[in-house]
PDB file of C-alpha atoms in Angstrom:
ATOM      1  CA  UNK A 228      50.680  -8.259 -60.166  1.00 43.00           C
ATOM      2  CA  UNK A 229      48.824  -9.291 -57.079  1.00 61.00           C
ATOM      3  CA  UNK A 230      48.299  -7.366 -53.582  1.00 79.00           C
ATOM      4  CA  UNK A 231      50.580  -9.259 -52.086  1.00 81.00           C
ATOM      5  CA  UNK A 232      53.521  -9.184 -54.498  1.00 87.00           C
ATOM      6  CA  UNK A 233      52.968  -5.505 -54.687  1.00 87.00           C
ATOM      7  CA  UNK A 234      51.882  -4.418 -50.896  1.00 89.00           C
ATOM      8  CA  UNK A 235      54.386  -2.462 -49.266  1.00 90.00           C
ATOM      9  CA  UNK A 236      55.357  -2.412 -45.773  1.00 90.00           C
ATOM     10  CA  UNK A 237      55.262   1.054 -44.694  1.00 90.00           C
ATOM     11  CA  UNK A 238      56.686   0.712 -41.086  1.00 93.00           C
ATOM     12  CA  UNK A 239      59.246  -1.776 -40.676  1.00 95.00           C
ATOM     13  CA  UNK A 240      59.783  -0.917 -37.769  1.00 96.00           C
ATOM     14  CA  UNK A 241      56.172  -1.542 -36.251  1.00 96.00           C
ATOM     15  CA  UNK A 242      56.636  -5.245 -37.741  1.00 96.00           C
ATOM     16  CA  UNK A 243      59.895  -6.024 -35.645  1.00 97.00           C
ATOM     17  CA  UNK A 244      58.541  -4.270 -32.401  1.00 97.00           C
ATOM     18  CA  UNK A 245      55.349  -6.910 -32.818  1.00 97.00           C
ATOM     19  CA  UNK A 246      57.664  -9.821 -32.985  1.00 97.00           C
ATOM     20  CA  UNK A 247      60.781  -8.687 -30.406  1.00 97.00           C
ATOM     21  CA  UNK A 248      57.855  -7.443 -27.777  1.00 97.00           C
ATOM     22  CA  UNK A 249      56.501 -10.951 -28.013  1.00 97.00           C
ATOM     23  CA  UNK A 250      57.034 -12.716 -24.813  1.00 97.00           C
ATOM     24  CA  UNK A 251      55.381 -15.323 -22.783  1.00 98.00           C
ATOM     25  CA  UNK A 252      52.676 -13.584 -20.554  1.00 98.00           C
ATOM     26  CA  UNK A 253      52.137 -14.709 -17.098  1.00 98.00           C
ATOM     27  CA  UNK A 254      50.099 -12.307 -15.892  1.00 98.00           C
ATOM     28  CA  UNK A 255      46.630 -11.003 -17.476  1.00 98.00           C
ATOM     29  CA  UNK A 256      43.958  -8.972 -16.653  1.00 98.00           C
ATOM     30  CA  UNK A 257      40.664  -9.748 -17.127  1.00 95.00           C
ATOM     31  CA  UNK A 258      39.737  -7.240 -19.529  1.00 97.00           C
ATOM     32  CA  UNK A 259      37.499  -8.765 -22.338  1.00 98.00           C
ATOM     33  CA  UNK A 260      38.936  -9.167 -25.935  1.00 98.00           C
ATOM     34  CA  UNK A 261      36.192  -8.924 -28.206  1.00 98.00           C
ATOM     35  CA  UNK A 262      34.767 -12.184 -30.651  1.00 98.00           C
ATOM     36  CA  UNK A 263      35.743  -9.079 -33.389  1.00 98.00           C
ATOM     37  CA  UNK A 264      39.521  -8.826 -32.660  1.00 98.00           C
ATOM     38  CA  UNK A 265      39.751 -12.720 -32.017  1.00 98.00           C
ATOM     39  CA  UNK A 266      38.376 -13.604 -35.392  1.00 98.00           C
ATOM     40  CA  UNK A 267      40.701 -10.629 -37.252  1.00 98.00           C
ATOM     41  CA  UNK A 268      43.239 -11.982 -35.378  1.00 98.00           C
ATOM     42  CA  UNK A 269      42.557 -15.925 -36.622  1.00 98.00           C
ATOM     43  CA  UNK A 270      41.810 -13.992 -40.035  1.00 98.00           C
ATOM     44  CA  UNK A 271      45.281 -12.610 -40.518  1.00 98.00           C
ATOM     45  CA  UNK A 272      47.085 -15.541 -38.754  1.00 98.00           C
ATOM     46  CA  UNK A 273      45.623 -17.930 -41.584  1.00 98.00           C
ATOM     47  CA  UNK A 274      48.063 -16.574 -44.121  1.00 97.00           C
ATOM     48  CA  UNK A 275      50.997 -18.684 -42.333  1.00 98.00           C
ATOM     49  CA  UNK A 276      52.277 -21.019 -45.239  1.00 98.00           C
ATOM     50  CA  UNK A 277      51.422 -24.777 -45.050  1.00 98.00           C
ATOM     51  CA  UNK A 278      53.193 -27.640 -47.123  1.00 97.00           C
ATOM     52  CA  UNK A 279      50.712 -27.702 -50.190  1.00 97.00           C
ATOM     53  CA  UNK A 280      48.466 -25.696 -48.492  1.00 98.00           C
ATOM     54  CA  UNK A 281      46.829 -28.213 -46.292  1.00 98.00           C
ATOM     55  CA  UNK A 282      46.170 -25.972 -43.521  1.00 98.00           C
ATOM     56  CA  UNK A 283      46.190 -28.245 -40.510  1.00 98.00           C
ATOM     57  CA  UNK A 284      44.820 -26.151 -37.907  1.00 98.00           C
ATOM     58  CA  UNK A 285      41.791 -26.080 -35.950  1.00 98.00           C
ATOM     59  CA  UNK A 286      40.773 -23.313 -33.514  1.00 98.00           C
ATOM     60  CA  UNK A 287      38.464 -23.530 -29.864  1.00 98.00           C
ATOM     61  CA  UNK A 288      38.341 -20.392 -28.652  1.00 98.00           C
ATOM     62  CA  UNK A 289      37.242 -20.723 -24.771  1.00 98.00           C
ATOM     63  CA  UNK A 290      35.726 -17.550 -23.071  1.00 98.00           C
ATOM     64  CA  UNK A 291      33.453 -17.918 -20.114  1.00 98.00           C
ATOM     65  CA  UNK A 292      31.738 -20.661 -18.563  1.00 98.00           C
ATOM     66  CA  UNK A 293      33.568 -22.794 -21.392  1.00 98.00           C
ATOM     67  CA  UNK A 294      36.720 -21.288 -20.260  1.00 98.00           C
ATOM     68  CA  UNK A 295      36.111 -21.539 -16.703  1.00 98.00           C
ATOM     69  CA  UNK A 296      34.564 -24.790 -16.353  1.00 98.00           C
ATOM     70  CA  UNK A 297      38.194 -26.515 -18.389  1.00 98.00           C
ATOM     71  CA  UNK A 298      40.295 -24.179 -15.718  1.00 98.00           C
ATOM     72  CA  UNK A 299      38.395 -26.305 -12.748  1.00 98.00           C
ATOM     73  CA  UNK A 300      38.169 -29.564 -14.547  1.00 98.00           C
ATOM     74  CA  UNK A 301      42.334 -29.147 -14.809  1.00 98.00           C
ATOM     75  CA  UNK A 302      43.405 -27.815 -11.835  1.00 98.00           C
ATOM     76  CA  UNK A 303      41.793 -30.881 -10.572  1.00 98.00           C
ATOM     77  CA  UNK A 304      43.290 -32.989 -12.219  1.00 97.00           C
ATOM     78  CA  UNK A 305      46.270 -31.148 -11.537  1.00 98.00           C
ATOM     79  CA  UNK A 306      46.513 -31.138  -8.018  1.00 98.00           C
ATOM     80  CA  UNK A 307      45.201 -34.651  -7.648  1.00 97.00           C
ATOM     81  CA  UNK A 308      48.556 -35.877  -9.752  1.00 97.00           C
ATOM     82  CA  UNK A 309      50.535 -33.554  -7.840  1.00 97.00           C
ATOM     83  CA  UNK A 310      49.440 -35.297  -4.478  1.00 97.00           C
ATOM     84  CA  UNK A 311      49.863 -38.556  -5.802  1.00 97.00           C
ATOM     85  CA  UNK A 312      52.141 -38.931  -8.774  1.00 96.00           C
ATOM     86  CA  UNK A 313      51.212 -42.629  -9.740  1.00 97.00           C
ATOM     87  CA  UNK A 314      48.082 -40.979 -11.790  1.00 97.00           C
ATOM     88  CA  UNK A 315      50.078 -39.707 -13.763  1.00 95.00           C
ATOM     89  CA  UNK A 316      50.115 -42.734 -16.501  1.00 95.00           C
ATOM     90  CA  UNK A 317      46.716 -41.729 -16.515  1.00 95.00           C
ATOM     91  CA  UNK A 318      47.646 -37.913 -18.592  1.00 96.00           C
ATOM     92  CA  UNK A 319      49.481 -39.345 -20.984  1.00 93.00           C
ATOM     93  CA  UNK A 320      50.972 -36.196 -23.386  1.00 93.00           C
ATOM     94  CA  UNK A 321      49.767 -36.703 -27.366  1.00 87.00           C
ATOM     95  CA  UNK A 322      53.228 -36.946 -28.418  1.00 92.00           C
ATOM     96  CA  UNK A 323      56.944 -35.739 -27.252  1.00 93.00           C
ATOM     97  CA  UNK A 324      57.149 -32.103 -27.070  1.00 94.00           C
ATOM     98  CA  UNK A 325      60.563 -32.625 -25.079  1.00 94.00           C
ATOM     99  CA  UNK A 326      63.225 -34.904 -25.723  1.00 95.00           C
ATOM    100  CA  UNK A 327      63.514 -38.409 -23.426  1.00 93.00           C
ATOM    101  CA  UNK A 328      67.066 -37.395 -22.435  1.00 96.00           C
ATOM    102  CA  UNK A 329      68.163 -33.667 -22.254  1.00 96.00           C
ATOM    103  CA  UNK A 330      71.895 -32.818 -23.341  1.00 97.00           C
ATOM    104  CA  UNK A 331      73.914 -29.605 -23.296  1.00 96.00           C
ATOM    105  CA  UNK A 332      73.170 -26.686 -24.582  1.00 96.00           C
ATOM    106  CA  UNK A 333      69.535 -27.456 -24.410  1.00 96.00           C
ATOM    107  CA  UNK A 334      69.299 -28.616 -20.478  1.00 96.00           C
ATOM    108  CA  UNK A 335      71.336 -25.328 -19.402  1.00 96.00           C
ATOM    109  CA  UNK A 336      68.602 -22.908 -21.082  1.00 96.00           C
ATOM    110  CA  UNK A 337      66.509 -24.877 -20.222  1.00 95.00           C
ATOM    111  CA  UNK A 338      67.765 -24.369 -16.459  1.00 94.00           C
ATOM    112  CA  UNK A 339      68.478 -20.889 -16.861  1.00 95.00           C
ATOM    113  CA  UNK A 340      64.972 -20.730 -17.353  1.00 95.00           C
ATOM    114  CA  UNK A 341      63.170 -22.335 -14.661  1.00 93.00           C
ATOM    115  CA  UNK A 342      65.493 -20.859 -12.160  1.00 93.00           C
ATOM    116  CA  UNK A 343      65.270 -16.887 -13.578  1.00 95.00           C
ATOM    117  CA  UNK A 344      61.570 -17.292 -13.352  1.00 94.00           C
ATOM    118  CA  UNK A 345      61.276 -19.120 -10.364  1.00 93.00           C
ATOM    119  CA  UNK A 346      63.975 -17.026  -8.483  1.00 93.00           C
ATOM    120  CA  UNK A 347      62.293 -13.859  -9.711  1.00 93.00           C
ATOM    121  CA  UNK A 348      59.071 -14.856  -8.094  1.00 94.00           C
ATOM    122  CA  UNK A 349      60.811 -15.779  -4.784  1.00 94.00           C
ATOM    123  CA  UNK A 350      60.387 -19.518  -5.222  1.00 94.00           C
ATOM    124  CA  UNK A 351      63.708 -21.507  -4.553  1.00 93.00           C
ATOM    125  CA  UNK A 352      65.023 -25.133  -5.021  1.00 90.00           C
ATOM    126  CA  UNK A 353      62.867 -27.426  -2.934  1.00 92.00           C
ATOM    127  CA  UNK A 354      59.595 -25.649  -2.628  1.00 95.00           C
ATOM    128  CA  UNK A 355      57.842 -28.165  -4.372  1.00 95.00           C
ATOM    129  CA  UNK A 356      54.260 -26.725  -3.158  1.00 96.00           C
ATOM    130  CA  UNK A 357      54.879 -23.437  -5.039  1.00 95.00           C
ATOM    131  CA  UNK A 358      56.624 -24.555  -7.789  1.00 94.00           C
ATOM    132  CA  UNK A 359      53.701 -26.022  -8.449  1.00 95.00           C
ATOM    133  CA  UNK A 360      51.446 -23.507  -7.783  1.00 96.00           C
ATOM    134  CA  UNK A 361      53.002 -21.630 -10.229  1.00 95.00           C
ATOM    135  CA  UNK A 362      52.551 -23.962 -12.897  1.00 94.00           C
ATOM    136  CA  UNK A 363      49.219 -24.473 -11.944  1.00 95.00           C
ATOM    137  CA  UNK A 364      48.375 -21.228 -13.215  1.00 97.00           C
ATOM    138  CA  UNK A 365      49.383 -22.462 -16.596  1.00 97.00           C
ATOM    139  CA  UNK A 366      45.691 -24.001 -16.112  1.00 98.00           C
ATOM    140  CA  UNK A 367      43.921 -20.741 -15.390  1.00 98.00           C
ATOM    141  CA  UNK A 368      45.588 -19.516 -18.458  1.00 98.00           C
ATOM    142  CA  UNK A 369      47.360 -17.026 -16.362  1.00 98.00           C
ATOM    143  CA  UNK A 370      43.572 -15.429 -15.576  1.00 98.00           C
ATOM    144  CA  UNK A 371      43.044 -14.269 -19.433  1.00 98.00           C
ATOM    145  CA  UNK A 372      39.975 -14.083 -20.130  1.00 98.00           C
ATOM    146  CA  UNK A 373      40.392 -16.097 -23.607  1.00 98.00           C
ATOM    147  CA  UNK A 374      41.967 -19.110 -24.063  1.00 98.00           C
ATOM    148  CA  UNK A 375      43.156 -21.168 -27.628  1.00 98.00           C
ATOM    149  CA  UNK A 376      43.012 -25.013 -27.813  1.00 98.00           C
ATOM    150  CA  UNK A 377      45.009 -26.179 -30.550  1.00 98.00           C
ATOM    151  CA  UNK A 378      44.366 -29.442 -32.754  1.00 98.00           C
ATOM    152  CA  UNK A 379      45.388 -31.397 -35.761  1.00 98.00           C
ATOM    153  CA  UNK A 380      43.940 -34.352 -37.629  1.00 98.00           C
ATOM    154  CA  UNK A 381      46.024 -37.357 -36.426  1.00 97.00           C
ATOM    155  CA  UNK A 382      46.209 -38.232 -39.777  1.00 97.00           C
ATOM    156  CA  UNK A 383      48.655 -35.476 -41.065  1.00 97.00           C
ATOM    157  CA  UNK A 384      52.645 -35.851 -40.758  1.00 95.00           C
ATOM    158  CA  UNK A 385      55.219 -34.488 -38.577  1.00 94.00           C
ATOM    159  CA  UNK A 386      55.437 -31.550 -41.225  1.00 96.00           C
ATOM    160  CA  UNK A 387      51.940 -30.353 -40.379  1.00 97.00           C
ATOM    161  CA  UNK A 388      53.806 -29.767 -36.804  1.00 97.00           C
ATOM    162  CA  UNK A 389      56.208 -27.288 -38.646  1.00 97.00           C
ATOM    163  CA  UNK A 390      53.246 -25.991 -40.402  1.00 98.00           C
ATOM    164  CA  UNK A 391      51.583 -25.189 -37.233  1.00 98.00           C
ATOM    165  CA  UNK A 392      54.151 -23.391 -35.483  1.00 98.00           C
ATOM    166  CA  UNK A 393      54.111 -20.802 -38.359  1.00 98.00           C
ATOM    167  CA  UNK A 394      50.582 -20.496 -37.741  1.00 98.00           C
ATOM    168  CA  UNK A 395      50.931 -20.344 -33.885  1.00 98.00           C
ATOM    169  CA  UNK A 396      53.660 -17.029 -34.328  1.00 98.00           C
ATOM    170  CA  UNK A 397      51.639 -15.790 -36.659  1.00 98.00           C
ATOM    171  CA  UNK A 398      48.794 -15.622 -34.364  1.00 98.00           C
ATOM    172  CA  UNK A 399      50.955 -13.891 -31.408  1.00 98.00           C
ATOM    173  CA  UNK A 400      52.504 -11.629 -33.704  1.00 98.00           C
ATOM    174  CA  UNK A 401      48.651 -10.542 -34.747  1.00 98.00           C
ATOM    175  CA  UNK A 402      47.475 -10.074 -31.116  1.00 98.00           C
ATOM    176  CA  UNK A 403      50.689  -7.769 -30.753  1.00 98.00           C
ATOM    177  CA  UNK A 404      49.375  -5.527 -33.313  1.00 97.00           C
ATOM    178  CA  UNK A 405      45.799  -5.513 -31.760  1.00 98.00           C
ATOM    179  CA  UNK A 406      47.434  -4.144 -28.374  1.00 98.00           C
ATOM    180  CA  UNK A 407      47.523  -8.098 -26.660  1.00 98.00           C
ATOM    181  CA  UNK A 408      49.770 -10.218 -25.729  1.00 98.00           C
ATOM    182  CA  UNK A 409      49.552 -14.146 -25.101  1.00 98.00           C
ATOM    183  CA  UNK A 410      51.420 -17.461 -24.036  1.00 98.00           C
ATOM    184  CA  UNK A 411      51.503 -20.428 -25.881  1.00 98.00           C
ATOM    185  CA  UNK A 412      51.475 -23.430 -23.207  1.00 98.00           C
ATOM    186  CA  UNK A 413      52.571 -27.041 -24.223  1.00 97.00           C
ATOM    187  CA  UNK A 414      51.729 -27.947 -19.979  1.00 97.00           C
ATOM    188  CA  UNK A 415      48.209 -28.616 -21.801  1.00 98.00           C
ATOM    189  CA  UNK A 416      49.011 -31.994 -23.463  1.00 97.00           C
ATOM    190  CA  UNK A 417      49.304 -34.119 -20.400  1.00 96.00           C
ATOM    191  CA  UNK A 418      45.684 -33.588 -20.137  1.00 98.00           C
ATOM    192  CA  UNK A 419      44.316 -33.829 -23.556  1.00 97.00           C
ATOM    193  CA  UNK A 420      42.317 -36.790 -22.713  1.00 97.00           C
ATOM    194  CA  UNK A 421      40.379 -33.437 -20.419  1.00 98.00           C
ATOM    195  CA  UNK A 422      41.012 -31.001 -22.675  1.00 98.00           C
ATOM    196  CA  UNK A 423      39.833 -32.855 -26.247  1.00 98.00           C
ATOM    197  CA  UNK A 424      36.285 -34.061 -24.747  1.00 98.00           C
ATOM    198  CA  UNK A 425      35.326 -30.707 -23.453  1.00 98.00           C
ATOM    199  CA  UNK A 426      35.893 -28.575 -26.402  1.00 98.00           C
ATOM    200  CA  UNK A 427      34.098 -30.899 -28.338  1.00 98.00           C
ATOM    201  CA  UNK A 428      37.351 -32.539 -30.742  1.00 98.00           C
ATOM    202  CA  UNK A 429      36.674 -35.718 -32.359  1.00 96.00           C
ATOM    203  CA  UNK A 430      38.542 -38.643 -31.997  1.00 96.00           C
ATOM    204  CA  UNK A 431      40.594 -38.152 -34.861  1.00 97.00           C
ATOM    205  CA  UNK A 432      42.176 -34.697 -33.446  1.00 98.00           C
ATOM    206  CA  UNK A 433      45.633 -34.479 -31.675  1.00 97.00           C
ATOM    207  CA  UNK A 434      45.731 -32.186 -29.056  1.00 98.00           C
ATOM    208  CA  UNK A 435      48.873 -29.407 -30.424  1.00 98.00           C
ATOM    209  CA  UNK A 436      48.802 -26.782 -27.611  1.00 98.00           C
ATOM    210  CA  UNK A 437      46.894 -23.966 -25.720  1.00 98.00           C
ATOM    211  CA  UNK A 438      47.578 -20.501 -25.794  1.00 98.00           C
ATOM    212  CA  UNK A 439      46.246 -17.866 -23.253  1.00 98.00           C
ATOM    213  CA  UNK A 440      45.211 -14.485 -24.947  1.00 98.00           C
ATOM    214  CA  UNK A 441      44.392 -11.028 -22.841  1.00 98.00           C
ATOM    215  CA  UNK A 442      45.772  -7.637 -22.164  1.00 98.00           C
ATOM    216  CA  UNK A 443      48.750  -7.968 -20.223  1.00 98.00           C
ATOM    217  CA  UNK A 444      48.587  -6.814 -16.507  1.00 98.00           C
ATOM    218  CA  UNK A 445      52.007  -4.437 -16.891  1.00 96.00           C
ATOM    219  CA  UNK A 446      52.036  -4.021 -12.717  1.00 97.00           C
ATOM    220  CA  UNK A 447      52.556  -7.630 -12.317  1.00 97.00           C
ATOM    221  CA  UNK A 448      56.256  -8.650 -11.654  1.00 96.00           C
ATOM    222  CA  UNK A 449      56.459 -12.269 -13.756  1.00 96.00           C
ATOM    223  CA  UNK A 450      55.545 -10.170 -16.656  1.00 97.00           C
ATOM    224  CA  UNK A 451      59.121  -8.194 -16.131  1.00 96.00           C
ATOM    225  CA  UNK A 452      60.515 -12.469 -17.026  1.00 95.00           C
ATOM    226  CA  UNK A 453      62.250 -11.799 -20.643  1.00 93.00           C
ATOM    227  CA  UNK A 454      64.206 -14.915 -21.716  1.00 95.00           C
ATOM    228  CA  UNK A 455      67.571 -13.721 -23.637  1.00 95.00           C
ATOM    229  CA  UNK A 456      68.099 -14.875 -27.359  1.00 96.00           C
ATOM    230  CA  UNK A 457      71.379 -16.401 -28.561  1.00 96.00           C
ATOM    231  CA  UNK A 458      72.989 -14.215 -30.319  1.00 97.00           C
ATOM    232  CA  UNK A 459      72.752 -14.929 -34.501  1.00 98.00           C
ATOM    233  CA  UNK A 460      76.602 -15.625 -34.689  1.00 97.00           C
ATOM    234  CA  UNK A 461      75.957 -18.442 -32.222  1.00 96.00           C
ATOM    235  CA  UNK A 462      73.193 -20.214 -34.650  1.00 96.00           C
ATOM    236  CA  UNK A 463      74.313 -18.971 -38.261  1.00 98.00           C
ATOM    237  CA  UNK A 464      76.364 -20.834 -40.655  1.00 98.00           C
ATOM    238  CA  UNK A 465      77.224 -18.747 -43.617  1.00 97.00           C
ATOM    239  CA  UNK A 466      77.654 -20.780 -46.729  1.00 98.00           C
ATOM    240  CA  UNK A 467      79.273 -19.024 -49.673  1.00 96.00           C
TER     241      UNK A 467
END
């Protein structure tokens, strides 16, 4: 019998609280993560399944200068759309994370959840200067001191998409259990054509995501931002 048909988990209850304290972190501090913990993390994150076990992921990890020279290169970027929007046929996103036309239920969560956040951070409808100061921080990976770049071979299918989220969870549910938190952030893909050069991808990579990775500053009030969960009546069929 092999380890892992055999292993048993001893605390249950440890694996839920890693997955139900997941949240999306706004707010980091800039306390170092170690290479260490990053590559146990990446280590235990690279048992997520994969459709005959191509596993389509590739990892840049960005600390330092390599972090910090992206953050400047993107907030440029950035702020030069946001003053005039024409460049922005010049980001074009690697492929459609959101739908062309949104349609109840989806456009009311998706509401819900730009006005929670926004109104808990003081920001209301019409101030277009810090609404998007707030997402800029999306490109200082909310000041953690690590951040993920996320790629796949262009040559893969749509399924290596579903393969990659399991692989993505897997990786937050990891830093949970090493004490961090993190955000994965799709805002990245309207400037892959910044992001891909930088880290060094080739031409045949596809930009996925980013994900910022850190200790969590707990004093910080966006961090108190907890989006609710439908609850499983709402989503489960039973089939008998």
């Amino acid at each position: 019998m092999s380890h892992a048909v055999s292993t048993v988990i001893g605390d249950p209850a440890s694996v839920d609280a890693a997955i139900e304290s997941r949240f999306s972190t706004r707010a980091f501090l800039p306390k170092p993560v170690s290479r260490d913990t990053i590559a146990h993390i990446l280590r235990v994150a690279s048992r997520a399944p994969s459709g005959t076990n191509v596993q389509p992921w590739k990892v840049y990890v960005l600390q330092g200068h390599g972090r910090d020279s992206l953050v400047e290169k993107v907030c440029a970027a950035h702020d030069a759309v946001y003053l005039n929007p024409a460049l922005a046929v010049e980001y074009p996103e690697e492929y459609d994370y959101y739908p062309q036309k949104w349609v109840p239920p989806f456009i009311d969560r998706r509401r819900e959840n730009g006005w929670s956040l926004y109104g808990l951070l003081g920001i209301v409808k019409g101030e277009k200067d810090k609404m998007h100061a707030q997402h800029h921080r999306n490109f200082r990976f909310f000041d953690a001191p690590v951040g993920l770049m996320f790629t796949l071979d262009r040559i893969l299918g749509r399924g290596s998409l579903v393969d990659y989220g399991m692989f993505l969870q897997s990786i937050m549910v990891a830093a949970r259990a090493q004490g961090l938190h993190t955000c994965p952030q799709a805002a990245w893909l309207s400037f892959s054509k910044v992001v891909l050069p930088h880290i060094g991808a080739g031409p045949e990579e596809m930009l996925v995501c980013g994900m910022s990775l850190g200790y969590a500053d707990e004093s910080a009030t966006v961090n108190t931002f907890h989006t609710p969960r439908m609850p499983v009546e709402e989503f489960t069929s039973w089939v008998e």
